[in-house]
Coordinates of C-alpha atoms and ligand atoms in Angstrom, one line a residue:
Chain A
X1 CA 112.8 100.1 124.0
X2 CA 110.8 100.4 120.6
X3 CA 112.9 100.0 117.6
X4 CA 111.5 101.0 114.0
X5 CA 112.6 99.9 110.7
X6 CA 112.1 102.6 107.5
X7 CA 111.7 99.9 104.9
X8 CA 111.7 101.3 100.9
X9 CA 110.9 98.8 98.4
X10 CA 112.6 99.1 95.1
X11 CA 112.8 96.4 92.2
X12 CA 115.2 94.2 92.5
X13 CA 118.6 94.8 91.3
X14 CA 119.1 92.7 88.3
X15 CA 115.3 93.4 87.0
X16 CA 115.7 95.7 83.9
X17 CA 114.2 99.2 84.3
X18 CA 112.0 99.8 81.5
X19 CA 111.0 104.0 80.5
X20 CA 107.3 104.5 79.6
X21 CA 106.2 105.1 76.8
X22 CA 105.7 108.9 77.7
X23 CA 109.3 108.6 78.8
X24 CA 108.0 110.5 82.6
X25 CA 107.8 107.5 84.5
X26 CA 109.2 104.1 84.5
X27 CA 107.0 101.2 83.4
X28 CA 106.7 98.5 86.6
X29 CA 105.1 96.0 85.0
X30 CA 106.4 92.6 85.9
X31 CA 109.2 94.4 87.9
X32 CA 109.8 92.0 91.0
X33 CA 109.8 94.1 94.6
X34 CA 112.1 93.4 97.1
X35 CA 113.1 94.7 100.5
X36 CA 115.5 97.6 99.7
X37 CA 119.0 95.3 100.8
X38 CA 120.1 97.7 103.2
X39 CA 116.6 97.9 105.1
X40 CA 116.9 94.2 105.1
X41 CA 120.1 94.3 107.0
X42 CA 118.8 96.9 109.3
X43 CA 116.0 94.4 110.3
X44 CA 118.3 91.8 110.9
X45 CA 120.2 93.7 113.6
X46 CA 117.1 94.9 115.4
X47 CA 115.8 91.3 115.6
X48 CA 119.0 90.0 116.6
X49 CA 119.2 92.9 119.4
X50 CA 115.6 92.1 120.4
X51 CA 116.5 88.5 120.8
X52 CA 119.5 89.2 123.1
X53 CA 118.6 88.0 126.8
X54 CA 117.1 91.2 128.7
X55 CA 117.3 93.2 126.0
X56 CA 114.7 95.6 126.7
X57 CA 113.5 95.5 123.1
X58 CA 109.8 94.8 123.2
X59 CA 109.0 95.4 119.2
X60 CA 110.6 96.0 116.2
X61 CA 108.2 97.5 113.6
X62 CA 108.7 98.1 110.0
X63 CA 107.4 101.7 108.7
X64 CA 106.7 102.1 105.0
X65 CA 105.4 105.1 102.9
X66 CA 104.0 103.2 99.9
X67 CA 100.8 102.3 97.7
X68 CA 99.7 98.5 98.0
X69 CA 102.4 97.5 95.7
X70 CA 104.5 97.4 98.7
X71 CA 102.4 94.8 100.7
X72 CA 104.0 91.7 99.5
X73 CA 107.6 93.1 100.4
X74 CA 106.1 94.6 104.1
X75 CA 104.3 90.8 104.2
X76 CA 108.0 89.1 103.9
X77 CA 109.6 91.6 106.6
X78 CA 107.1 90.2 108.7
X79 CA 107.6 86.7 108.1
X80 CA 111.7 87.3 108.6
X81 CA 110.4 88.5 112.1
X82 CA 109.3 92.4 112.4
X83 CA 106.3 92.0 115.2
X84 CA 104.2 94.6 113.1
X85 CA 104.1 97.0 109.9
X86 CA 102.9 100.4 109.3
X87 CA 102.1 101.6 105.7
X88 CA 101.4 105.4 105.1
X89 CA 99.5 105.1 102.0
X90 CA 100.9 106.9 99.2
X91 CA 103.4 106.4 96.4
X92 CA 106.9 107.6 97.8
X93 CA 107.9 110.7 95.9
X94 CA 111.3 112.9 96.6
X95 CA 113.2 112.1 99.8
X96 CA 112.2 115.2 101.6
X97 CA 108.4 114.6 101.0
X98 CA 109.0 111.3 102.4
X99 CA 111.0 112.3 105.4
X100 CA 108.4 114.5 106.4
X101 CA 105.6 111.8 105.8
X102 CA 107.7 109.5 107.9
X103 CA 108.0 112.1 110.5
X104 CA 104.5 112.9 110.6
X105 CA 104.1 109.1 111.3
X106 CA 106.7 108.9 114.3
X107 CA 105.1 112.1 116.1
X108 CA 102.1 110.0 116.5
X109 CA 104.2 107.2 117.8
X110 CA 107.5 107.8 119.8
X111 CA 110.2 104.9 118.9
X112 CA 113.3 104.8 120.8
X113 CA 115.7 103.9 117.8
X114 CA 114.4 104.6 113.9
X115 CA 116.7 102.4 111.5
X116 CA 116.9 103.8 107.7
X117 CA 119.5 102.6 105.3
X118 CA 122.4 104.0 103.2
X119 CA 120.5 104.4 100.5
X120 CA 117.4 103.2 98.1
X121 CA 118.5 101.0 95.2
X122 CA 116.3 102.8 92.8
X123 CA 116.7 106.4 93.2
X124 CA 120.0 106.2 94.8
X125 CA 118.9 109.0 97.1
X126 CA 120.6 108.1 100.4
X127 CA 119.3 111.0 102.1
X128 CA 115.7 110.1 103.5
X129 CA 117.0 108.7 106.6
X130 CA 119.4 111.8 107.6
X131 CA 116.2 114.1 106.5
X132 CA 114.0 112.0 108.9
X133 CA 116.3 113.3 111.8
X134 CA 116.5 116.5 110.8
X135 CA 112.4 116.9 110.4
X136 CA 111.8 115.1 113.5
X137 CA 114.5 116.7 115.5
X138 CA 116.1 113.7 117.1
X139 CA 119.5 112.9 117.8
X140 CA 120.7 111.6 113.9
X141 CA 123.6 109.7 113.1
X142 CA 124.9 108.4 109.7
X143 CA 127.6 105.8 108.8
X144 CA 126.3 103.5 111.3
X145 CA 128.1 100.1 110.9
X146 CA 127.6 98.1 114.4
X147 CA 124.9 99.0 117.1
X148 CA 124.5 97.6 120.3
X149 CA 122.4 98.1 123.9
X150 CA 124.4 99.1 126.4
X151 CA 122.4 99.7 129.7
X152 CA 119.1 101.6 127.6
X153 CA 121.8 103.5 125.6
X154 CA 123.2 102.9 122.2
X155 CA 126.6 102.0 121.6
X156 CA 127.4 102.2 118.1
X157 CA 130.4 102.3 115.8
X158 CA 130.1 105.3 113.0
X159 CA 132.7 104.8 110.4
X160 CA 133.4 108.6 108.7
X161 CA 136.1 109.1 105.8
X162 CA 139.0 107.3 107.3
X163 CA 138.1 107.3 111.0
X164 CA 135.9 105.6 113.3
X165 CA 134.2 106.6 116.7
X166 CA 132.8 104.2 119.0
X167 CA 129.7 106.6 120.8
X168 CA 127.2 105.9 123.5
X169 CA 124.1 107.9 122.8
X170 CA 121.2 108.3 124.3
X171 CA 117.5 107.6 122.9
X172 CA 115.8 108.4 120.9
X173 CA 118.4 108.2 118.1
X174 CA 117.6 107.9 113.8
X175 CA 120.6 106.0 112.6
X176 CA 121.6 105.5 109.2
X177 CA 123.4 102.0 109.0
X178 CA 125.5 100.4 105.8
X179 CA 128.0 97.9 105.6
X180 CA 128.5 95.7 108.8
X181 CA 125.5 96.3 110.4
X182 CA 124.6 93.0 109.7
X183 CA 126.5 90.2 108.0
X184 CA 124.0 88.4 106.3
X185 CA 120.1 89.2 105.9
X186 CA 117.9 86.9 107.8
X187 CA 115.4 85.1 105.4
X188 CA 111.9 84.5 106.4
X189 CA 111.1 80.7 107.4
X190 CA 107.9 78.8 106.9
X191 CA 106.8 79.3 110.2
X192 CA 107.9 82.9 109.5
X193 CA 105.5 83.1 106.4
X194 CA 102.7 81.5 108.5
X195 CA 102.9 84.1 111.1
X196 CA 103.1 87.0 109.0
X197 CA 99.5 86.6 107.7
X198 CA 98.0 87.6 110.7
X199 CA 100.4 90.0 112.0
X200 CA 99.0 93.6 112.0
X201 CA 100.0 96.0 108.8
X202 CA 98.2 99.2 109.8
X203 CA 97.7 101.5 107.0
X204 CA 97.5 105.0 107.4
X205 CA 96.8 108.2 105.8
X206 CA 100.0 110.5 104.6
X207 CA 100.1 114.0 105.9
X208 CA 99.8 116.6 103.2
X209 CA 103.3 117.7 102.0
X210 CA 104.3 119.7 98.9
X211 CA 106.7 117.9 97.1
X212 CA 110.0 120.5 96.1
X213 CA 111.0 118.6 93.2
X214 CA 109.5 116.2 90.3
X215 CA 111.2 114.0 88.1
X216 CA 110.1 115.4 84.6
X217 CA 111.8 112.7 82.6
X218 CA 113.8 109.5 82.2
X219 CA 116.2 108.5 79.6
X220 CA 118.8 105.6 79.0
X221 CA 122.5 106.2 79.2
X222 CA 124.5 106.5 75.8
X223 CA 125.7 103.1 75.2
X224 CA 129.8 103.3 76.3
X225 CA 131.8 103.2 73.0
X226 CA 133.3 99.9 72.4
X227 CA 135.8 98.4 74.9
X228 CA 139.0 98.5 73.3
X229 CA 140.9 95.2 73.2
X230 CA 144.2 94.7 73.9
X231 CA 145.7 91.0 73.0
X232 CA 147.6 89.1 75.9
X233 CA 151.2 89.5 75.6
X234 CA 151.0 93.0 74.2
X235 CA 151.0 94.8 77.9
X236 CA 153.1 97.3 76.1
X237 CA 150.2 98.1 73.9
X238 CA 147.9 98.6 77.0
X239 CA 150.4 101.1 79.0
X240 CA 150.8 102.8 75.7
X241 CA 147.1 103.6 75.3
X242 CA 146.7 104.6 78.7
X243 CA 149.8 107.1 78.8
X244 CA 149.1 108.9 75.5
X245 CA 145.2 107.8 74.6
X246 CA 143.6 107.6 77.9
X247 CA 146.3 109.7 79.8
X248 CA 145.8 108.2 83.4
X249 CA 149.6 106.6 83.9
Chain B
X1 CA 122.0 134.8 94.0
X2 CA 124.4 133.2 96.5
X3 CA 126.6 129.4 96.0
X4 CA 128.6 127.9 99.0
X5 CA 130.2 124.7 99.0
X6 CA 131.1 123.2 102.4
X7 CA 134.4 120.7 102.8
X8 CA 136.0 119.2 106.0
X9 CA 139.5 118.5 105.4
X10 CA 141.1 115.5 105.9
X11 CA 144.0 115.4 108.4
X12 CA 144.1 119.0 108.2
X13 CA 144.8 118.5 104.2
X14 CA 142.4 117.7 101.3
X15 CA 142.2 115.3 98.8
X16 CA 141.8 115.3 95.0
X17 CA 138.5 114.6 94.8
X18 CA 137.9 117.7 97.2
X19 CA 139.8 119.8 94.7
X20 CA 137.6 118.3 92.0
X21 CA 134.4 119.1 94.0
X22 CA 135.7 123.3 94.2
X23 CA 136.8 123.2 90.7
X24 CA 133.2 121.4 89.7
X25 CA 131.3 123.9 92.2
X26 CA 133.0 127.0 90.5
X27 CA 131.8 126.2 87.1
X28 CA 128.4 125.6 88.7
X29 CA 128.9 129.5 90.0
X30 CA 130.1 130.8 86.4
X31 CA 127.3 129.2 84.6
X32 CA 124.8 130.8 87.0
X33 CA 126.7 134.2 87.2
X34 CA 127.4 134.1 90.7
X35 CA 130.0 134.0 93.2
X36 CA 131.3 130.9 95.1
X37 CA 131.9 130.8 99.0
X38 CA 134.1 127.8 100.0
X39 CA 133.3 127.0 104.0
X40 CA 136.2 124.8 105.2
X41 CA 136.2 123.1 108.6
X42 CA 139.0 121.2 109.8
X43 CA 141.5 123.1 107.7
X44 CA 144.4 125.2 108.4
X45 CA 144.0 128.5 106.8
X46 CA 147.1 128.1 104.1
X47 CA 145.4 125.0 103.0
X48 CA 141.9 126.4 102.7
X49 CA 143.4 129.4 100.6
X50 CA 145.2 126.8 98.5
X51 CA 141.6 124.5 98.0
X52 CA 140.0 127.7 97.5
X53 CA 142.4 128.7 94.7
X54 CA 140.7 126.0 92.7
X55 CA 137.8 128.2 91.8
X56 CA 136.4 130.0 94.7
X57 CA 135.7 133.7 95.0
X58 CA 135.9 133.9 99.0
X59 CA 136.7 131.2 101.8
X60 CA 135.3 131.2 105.0
X61 CA 137.7 128.7 107.1
X62 CA 135.7 128.1 110.6
X63 CA 137.1 126.4 113.1
X64 CA 136.0 125.6 116.6
X65 CA 132.5 123.9 116.0
X66 CA 130.9 120.9 118.2
X67 CA 132.2 117.6 118.2
X68 CA 131.8 116.1 114.4
X69 CA 129.3 113.6 115.6
X70 CA 126.9 115.8 117.0
X71 CA 125.6 116.6 113.7
X72 CA 122.4 118.8 115.1
X73 CA 124.8 121.0 116.9
X74 CA 126.9 121.3 113.9
X75 CA 124.1 122.4 112.2
X76 CA 123.2 125.1 114.3
X77 CA 126.7 126.4 114.4
X78 CA 126.9 126.6 110.6
X79 CA 123.3 127.7 109.8
X80 CA 123.8 131.4 109.7
X81 CA 126.6 130.9 107.3
X82 CA 125.1 128.5 105.1
X83 CA 121.8 131.0 104.9
X84 CA 123.7 134.1 104.2
X85 CA 126.6 132.4 102.2
X86 CA 124.4 129.6 99.9
X87 CA 120.7 131.3 99.1
X88 CA 120.6 129.4 95.8
X89 CA 122.9 126.6 96.1
X90 CA 124.6 124.8 99.2
X91 CA 126.8 122.3 97.8
X92 CA 128.5 119.1 99.4
X93 CA 130.6 116.5 98.3
X94 CA 129.6 112.8 99.1
X95 CA 131.4 112.0 102.1
X96 CA 129.7 110.7 105.2
X97 CA 130.1 114.1 107.2
X98 CA 129.2 116.1 104.0
X99 CA 125.9 114.2 103.4
X100 CA 124.9 114.4 106.9
X101 CA 125.4 118.2 106.8
X102 CA 123.8 118.3 103.6
X103 CA 120.5 116.5 105.1
X104 CA 120.2 118.2 107.8
X105 CA 120.7 121.8 106.3
X106 CA 117.6 120.8 103.6
X107 CA 115.7 119.7 106.3
X108 CA 116.3 123.1 108.3
X109 CA 115.9 125.5 105.4
X110 CA 113.4 123.5 103.8
X111 CA 115.5 123.0 100.8
X112 CA 115.0 120.3 98.3
X113 CA 117.8 117.8 97.9
X114 CA 119.7 116.3 95.0
X115 CA 122.3 113.8 95.3
X116 CA 124.3 111.9 93.1
X117 CA 125.1 115.3 90.9
X118 CA 127.8 114.7 88.2
X119 CA 126.8 117.5 85.4
X120 CA 126.0 120.6 85.1
X121 CA 122.3 121.5 85.2
X122 CA 120.1 120.9 81.8
X123 CA 119.0 124.5 82.7
X124 CA 119.4 127.2 85.4
X125 CA 116.0 128.3 85.3
X126 CA 113.9 126.6 85.8
X127 CA 116.6 124.5 87.4
X128 CA 116.6 120.7 85.9
X129 CA 119.6 118.4 86.8
X130 CA 120.2 115.2 85.4
X131 CA 121.7 112.1 87.7
X132 CA 121.8 108.3 87.6
X133 CA 119.3 106.3 89.0
X134 CA 118.7 102.9 89.2
X135 CA 122.2 102.0 89.8
X136 CA 123.1 103.6 86.5
X137 CA 120.2 101.8 84.4
X138 CA 118.5 105.3 83.9
X139 CA 118.9 108.8 83.7
X140 CA 116.6 110.9 85.5
X141 CA 115.8 114.9 85.1
X142 CA 114.6 116.4 87.9
X143 CA 112.7 119.9 88.0
X144 CA 113.4 121.7 91.2
X145 CA 110.2 123.8 91.8
X146 CA 111.7 126.5 93.9
X147 CA 114.8 128.2 94.4
X148 CA 117.0 126.9 97.0
X149 CA 118.5 123.8 96.8
X150 CA 121.2 121.5 98.4
X151 CA 123.2 119.3 95.8
X152 CA 125.8 116.5 96.8
X153 CA 128.4 115.9 94.0
X154 CA 129.4 112.7 92.9
X155 CA 133.1 112.1 93.6
X156 CA 135.3 112.4 90.4
X157 CA 133.9 115.2 89.2
X158 CA 135.6 118.4 88.6
X159 CA 138.9 119.2 86.6
X160 CA 140.8 120.7 89.4
X161 CA 143.5 123.3 88.3
X162 CA 145.7 124.7 90.9
X163 CA 145.6 128.6 91.5
X164 CA 143.2 129.7 89.5
X165 CA 141.8 131.7 91.7
X166 CA 142.8 134.2 94.3
X167 CA 139.8 133.9 96.6
X168 CA 139.7 136.4 99.8
X169 CA 140.2 134.7 103.0
X170 CA 138.1 135.3 106.2
X171 CA 138.7 133.3 109.4
X172 CA 135.7 132.4 111.6
X173 CA 135.5 131.0 115.3
X174 CA 132.2 129.0 115.6
X175 CA 131.2 128.1 119.5
X176 CA 128.3 125.8 119.6
X177 CA 126.3 123.4 122.0
X178 CA 127.4 120.1 122.5
X179 CA 125.3 117.3 123.2
X180 CA 125.6 115.5 126.3
X181 CA 123.7 112.5 124.8
X182 CA 126.3 111.6 122.4
X183 CA 129.5 110.6 124.1
X184 CA 132.6 109.6 122.4
X185 CA 133.7 106.0 123.9
X186 CA 136.8 105.4 121.6
X187 CA 138.2 107.0 118.4
X188 CA 140.5 105.3 115.5
X189 CA 141.8 107.8 113.1
X190 CA 143.3 105.9 110.5
X191 CA 146.5 104.0 109.7
X192 CA 147.5 106.9 106.9
X193 CA 147.2 105.0 104.2
X194 CA 145.7 106.1 101.1
X195 CA 142.0 105.5 101.3
X196 CA 139.9 103.2 98.9
X197 CA 137.3 106.0 98.0
X198 CA 140.2 108.7 98.0
X199 CA 142.3 106.6 95.2
X200 CA 142.8 108.0 92.0
X201 CA 143.9 104.3 91.0
X202 CA 142.6 101.1 92.2
X203 CA 143.8 97.6 91.5
X204 CA 140.7 95.1 92.0
X205 CA 140.3 91.2 92.0
X206 CA 137.2 89.2 91.9
X207 CA 136.6 85.5 92.2
X208 CA 138.7 84.8 89.3
X209 CA 142.0 85.3 91.3
X210 CA 140.6 82.0 92.8
X211 CA 142.2 82.4 96.2
X212 CA 143.9 84.6 98.5
X213 CA 146.8 83.7 98.4
X214 CA 147.0 84.8 94.9
X215 CA 146.9 88.6 95.7
X216 CA 150.9 89.1 95.3
X217 CA 150.5 90.4 91.5
X218 CA 147.6 92.5 92.7
X219 CA 149.8 94.0 95.9
X220 CA 152.7 94.1 93.6
X221 CA 150.9 96.1 90.5
X222 CA 149.1 98.5 93.4
X223 CA 152.5 99.5 94.1
X224 CA 154.0 100.0 91.0
X225 CA 150.6 102.1 89.8
X226 CA 150.7 103.8 93.3
X227 CA 146.8 102.5 93.6
X228 CA 144.8 101.2 96.3
X229 CA 143.4 97.4 96.4
X230 CA 139.5 96.8 96.1
X231 CA 137.7 93.5 95.7
X232 CA 134.3 92.4 94.6
X233 CA 131.4 91.1 97.1
X234 CA 132.2 87.4 97.1
X235 CA 136.3 87.9 97.7
X236 CA 135.3 89.9 100.8
X237 CA 132.5 87.4 102.0
X238 CA 135.0 84.5 101.4
X239 CA 137.4 86.4 103.5
X240 CA 139.9 86.4 101.0
X241 CA 140.3 90.3 101.9
X242 CA 139.0 92.8 104.1
X243 CA 136.2 94.1 103.9
X244 CA 137.1 97.5 103.8
X245 CA 138.1 96.6 100.3
X246 CA 134.4 95.6 98.9
X247 CA 133.6 97.8 95.8
X248 CA 129.9 98.0 94.4
X249 CA 126.4 98.4 95.2
X250 CA 126.5 97.1 99.0
X251 CA 130.3 98.2 99.3
X252 CA 132.2 101.3 98.7
X253 CA 131.5 103.8 95.6
X254 CA 134.3 104.8 94.0
X255 CA 135.8 107.0 91.3
X256 CA 139.1 107.0 90.3
X257 CA 140.7 107.9 87.5
X258 CA 141.9 104.4 86.8
X259 CA 139.8 101.2 87.6
X260 CA 141.8 98.0 86.8
X261 CA 139.4 94.9 87.3
X262 CA 140.9 91.3 87.5
X263 CA 138.9 88.2 87.7
X264 CA 135.7 90.4 88.2
X265 CA 132.6 89.6 85.9
X266 CA 131.3 92.8 85.9
X267 CA 127.8 92.2 87.9
X268 CA 125.5 95.3 88.2
X269 CA 125.7 95.4 91.7
X270 CA 129.5 95.3 91.1
X271 CA 129.4 98.1 88.4
X272 CA 127.3 100.2 90.4
X273 CA 130.4 101.0 92.7
X274 CA 132.8 101.7 90.0
X275 CA 131.0 103.1 86.8
X276 CA 132.1 106.5 88.0
X277 CA 135.6 105.6 87.1
X278 CA 137.2 107.8 84.6
X279 CA 138.8 104.7 83.0
X280 CA 138.1 101.3 83.3
X281 CA 140.9 98.4 82.4
X282 CA 139.5 95.0 82.5
X283 CA 141.3 91.7 82.7
X284 CA 139.2 88.3 82.3
X285 CA 139.6 85.0 80.6
X286 CA 136.0 85.3 79.4
X287 CA 135.3 87.9 76.6
X288 CA 131.7 87.3 77.2
X289 CA 132.2 88.9 80.5
X290 CA 129.7 91.7 81.2
X291 CA 132.6 93.9 82.6
X292 CA 133.9 94.3 78.9
X293 CA 131.0 96.0 78.5
X294 CA 132.1 98.9 80.9
X295 CA 135.6 98.8 80.4
X296 CA 137.5 101.2 78.3
X297 CA 140.5 98.6 77.7
X298 CA 140.3 95.2 77.9
X299 CA 142.6 91.9 77.8
X300 CA 140.9 88.7 77.5
X301 CA 143.7 86.4 79.2
X302 CA 144.4 84.7 82.5
X303 CA 145.5 86.9 85.1
X304 CA 148.3 84.3 86.1
X305 CA 149.8 85.5 83.1
X306 CA 148.4 88.9 81.9
X307 CA 149.2 90.8 85.4
X308 CA 153.2 89.4 86.0
X309 CA 153.6 90.8 82.4
X310 CA 151.8 93.8 82.7
X311 CA 153.9 94.6 86.0
X312 CA 157.1 93.7 84.1
X313 CA 156.2 96.2 81.1
X314 CA 155.3 98.6 83.8
X315 CA 158.8 98.4 85.7
X316 CA 160.4 99.1 82.4
Ligands
LIG401 C1 121.9 92.8 96.6 C2 123.1 92.2 96.3 C3 124.1 93.4 96.5 C4 125.2 93.0 96.0 N1 126.3 94.0 96.2 C5 127.4 93.7 95.5 C6 128.9 94.7 95.6 O1 128.3 95.8 96.2 N2 130.0 94.7 95.1 C7 130.0 93.2 94.3 O2 131.1 93.2 93.8 N3 129.0 92.2 94.2 C8 128.0 92.6 94.8 N4 127.3 91.5 94.2 C9 127.3 90.3 93.9 C10 127.5 90.0 92.4 O3 126.0 90.0 92.0 C11 128.3 89.3 91.9 O4 127.7 88.0 92.2 C12 129.7 89.3 92.1 O5 130.0 90.8 92.2 C13 130.7 88.8 91.6 O6 131.7 88.8 91.9 P1 132.9 88.1 90.7 O7 133.0 88.7 89.3 O8 134.2 88.5 91.9 O9 132.6 86.7 90.5 P2 132.5 85.9 89.3 O10 131.1 86.5 88.8 O11 132.6 84.6 89.8 O12 133.5 86.0 88.1 C14 134.5 85.7 88.1 C15 135.3 86.4 86.8 O13 136.5 85.8 87.0 C16 136.6 85.3 85.5 N5 137.7 84.6 85.8 C17 137.9 83.4 86.1 N6 139.4 82.6 86.4 C18 140.0 83.6 85.8 C19 141.4 83.8 85.2 N7 142.2 82.6 85.8 N8 141.9 84.8 84.6 C20 140.9 86.0 84.3 N9 139.8 86.0 84.7 C21 139.4 84.6 85.1 C22 135.5 84.5 85.1 O14 135.7 84.6 83.8 C23 134.6 85.6 85.6 O15 134.0 86.4 85.0 C24 125.7 91.8 95.1 C25 124.7 90.9 95.1 C26 123.1 91.2 95.6 C27 122.1 90.0 95.1
LIG402 N1 109.3 104.6 100.8 C1 109.7 104.6 101.9 N2 109.4 104.3 102.8 C2 109.8 104.0 104.2 N3 111.6 104.1 104.2 C3 112.2 104.8 103.2 C4 111.2 105.2 102.0 N4 112.2 105.2 101.2 C5 113.5 105.8 101.7 N5 113.1 105.0 103.2 C6 114.3 105.1 103.9 O1 115.6 105.8 103.6 C7 116.7 104.8 103.2 C8 117.4 105.6 102.3 O2 116.7 105.5 101.0 P1 116.8 106.7 99.8 O3 116.9 108.3 100.7 O4 115.9 106.7 99.0 O5 118.5 106.3 99.3 C9 116.2 103.2 103.1 O6 117.2 102.3 103.4 C10 115.0 103.5 103.8 O7 115.4 103.1 104.9

């Protein structure tokens, strides 16, 4: 069995996001790039599965759509334990385009299980994984909070709003993972970092896709009005404000 | 022009967020001078009609359908309906099932897809939508180049007013294939308790609560307010509270009318999960805590004294 983890590279969540002088792009100078947190967890689970005795998982491969800015992040995934990496060489645009580019790659190399994260912490789109499944025509499920292997099939837990199903699914599957899939993300070991230098990072050309969406401008949100302070001991006043001013009580 | 909104009912009824989505979709349709068709699944016709009354012109009450986790066949069954009723916009709320269908229909129709929609478009022709990105640090304007788009609404949008429209109701039985490669091994359908993501009021505790033994006042406050409980990530990581209560970038994203943050510093990853709330109240002993930058009302004080007097005042 072969597992692919779709990996997006995102600015560290604590980074300040600066809009460029033309206000039609983000100024990424000095930004610290990291593996999207969900993808880190997906990778962690994929590696845990591979290490189970008799798992039958031959390879865990990370796949990224990105330009060379993503390379250090991809190396980190290799250091964490991925066997190899593929980078489809183009700056990502809207999620349907990224999904199509990924799908074109997955048409050239078959994986039994493709993992994607709930959403990326940059554009918070949360659609790429499902779109990929749609374009590829593989079985596709979101809301996956637990993933196991059972006799060549995938046993997963799917959380919907207020209910949960345990499903047994025949590969190939695209699974969009969320909270619960792994508890703590793995971090690279010294040995892992050394090994990562020689692991294959294959750079492939993208197919041409026509972007349906374009980001034409960025702005900062209006600063929120000042917080109205109530002195401790005056909880009555807070309640009155919530009733008459905010009208939420 | 035609606009369709899809809603899957919950426990054969609908939630306040779902009625908000109908109201919001209706303002979309009005601004676009278009009719709104509500497509419901999992709702009895009377409930579907009620839900439609929040602003739809027409309601298609769908039943039958492939199993919920058989998403491809679900889309296969719904496809003709979306194609006919949603030529310009196909709208969804942001629950798990809706998001899955949104992506699959967009992929199938080759429509652009924009999620996180919380406001009417800046303009309809050309279609330009504003949404938050980078966990709310910036706003982006997205131009949709060609007609035909799938939008996913945020929770908490729309001013729902019951009975403002009297939609035409049509019932539709859809069959579909079902995929034998997906087998349901077991199913839990929840305990009927209010879901955190549905709740209109939420009381939340952070590390400032100091330990799980101190949750009593939060539980009491939640019970007087009829609120659900939430917590920051360290609280669920430490096992003080269940993981289901964790809100934020890596937890649940919620948009209640009232969010009360107790002993929570307001880290960006926490705020990413709650900044859709209508009103945020913060109780924190540190007046410099970043939570006060996003809060509407604040009390600088110790939770151990503020919470009991807040509960007492509320009960009076
Ligand atoms: C990739 C990533 C993802 C993350 N995702 C999330 C997420 O989804 N959700 C989330 O919450 N966090 C998340 N975090 C963690 C986040 O950065 C913060 O560490 C966390 O939110 C802090 O939790 P807290 O406010 O409860 O604790 P603290 O930061 O320790 O704050 C405790 C607060 O309580 C106050 N306090 C202490 N005692 C009292 C008292 N007696 N009375 C009143 N106030 C008191 C203090 O002044 C302080 O402000 C994430 C971090 C990373 C790196
Ligand atoms: N550029 C990319 N390359 C590879 N995978 C991606 C990329 N962008 C998004 N993904 C995958 O899709 C998930 C959801 O991202 P998004 O739809 O951008 O919120 C991520 O967690 C990744 O698994």
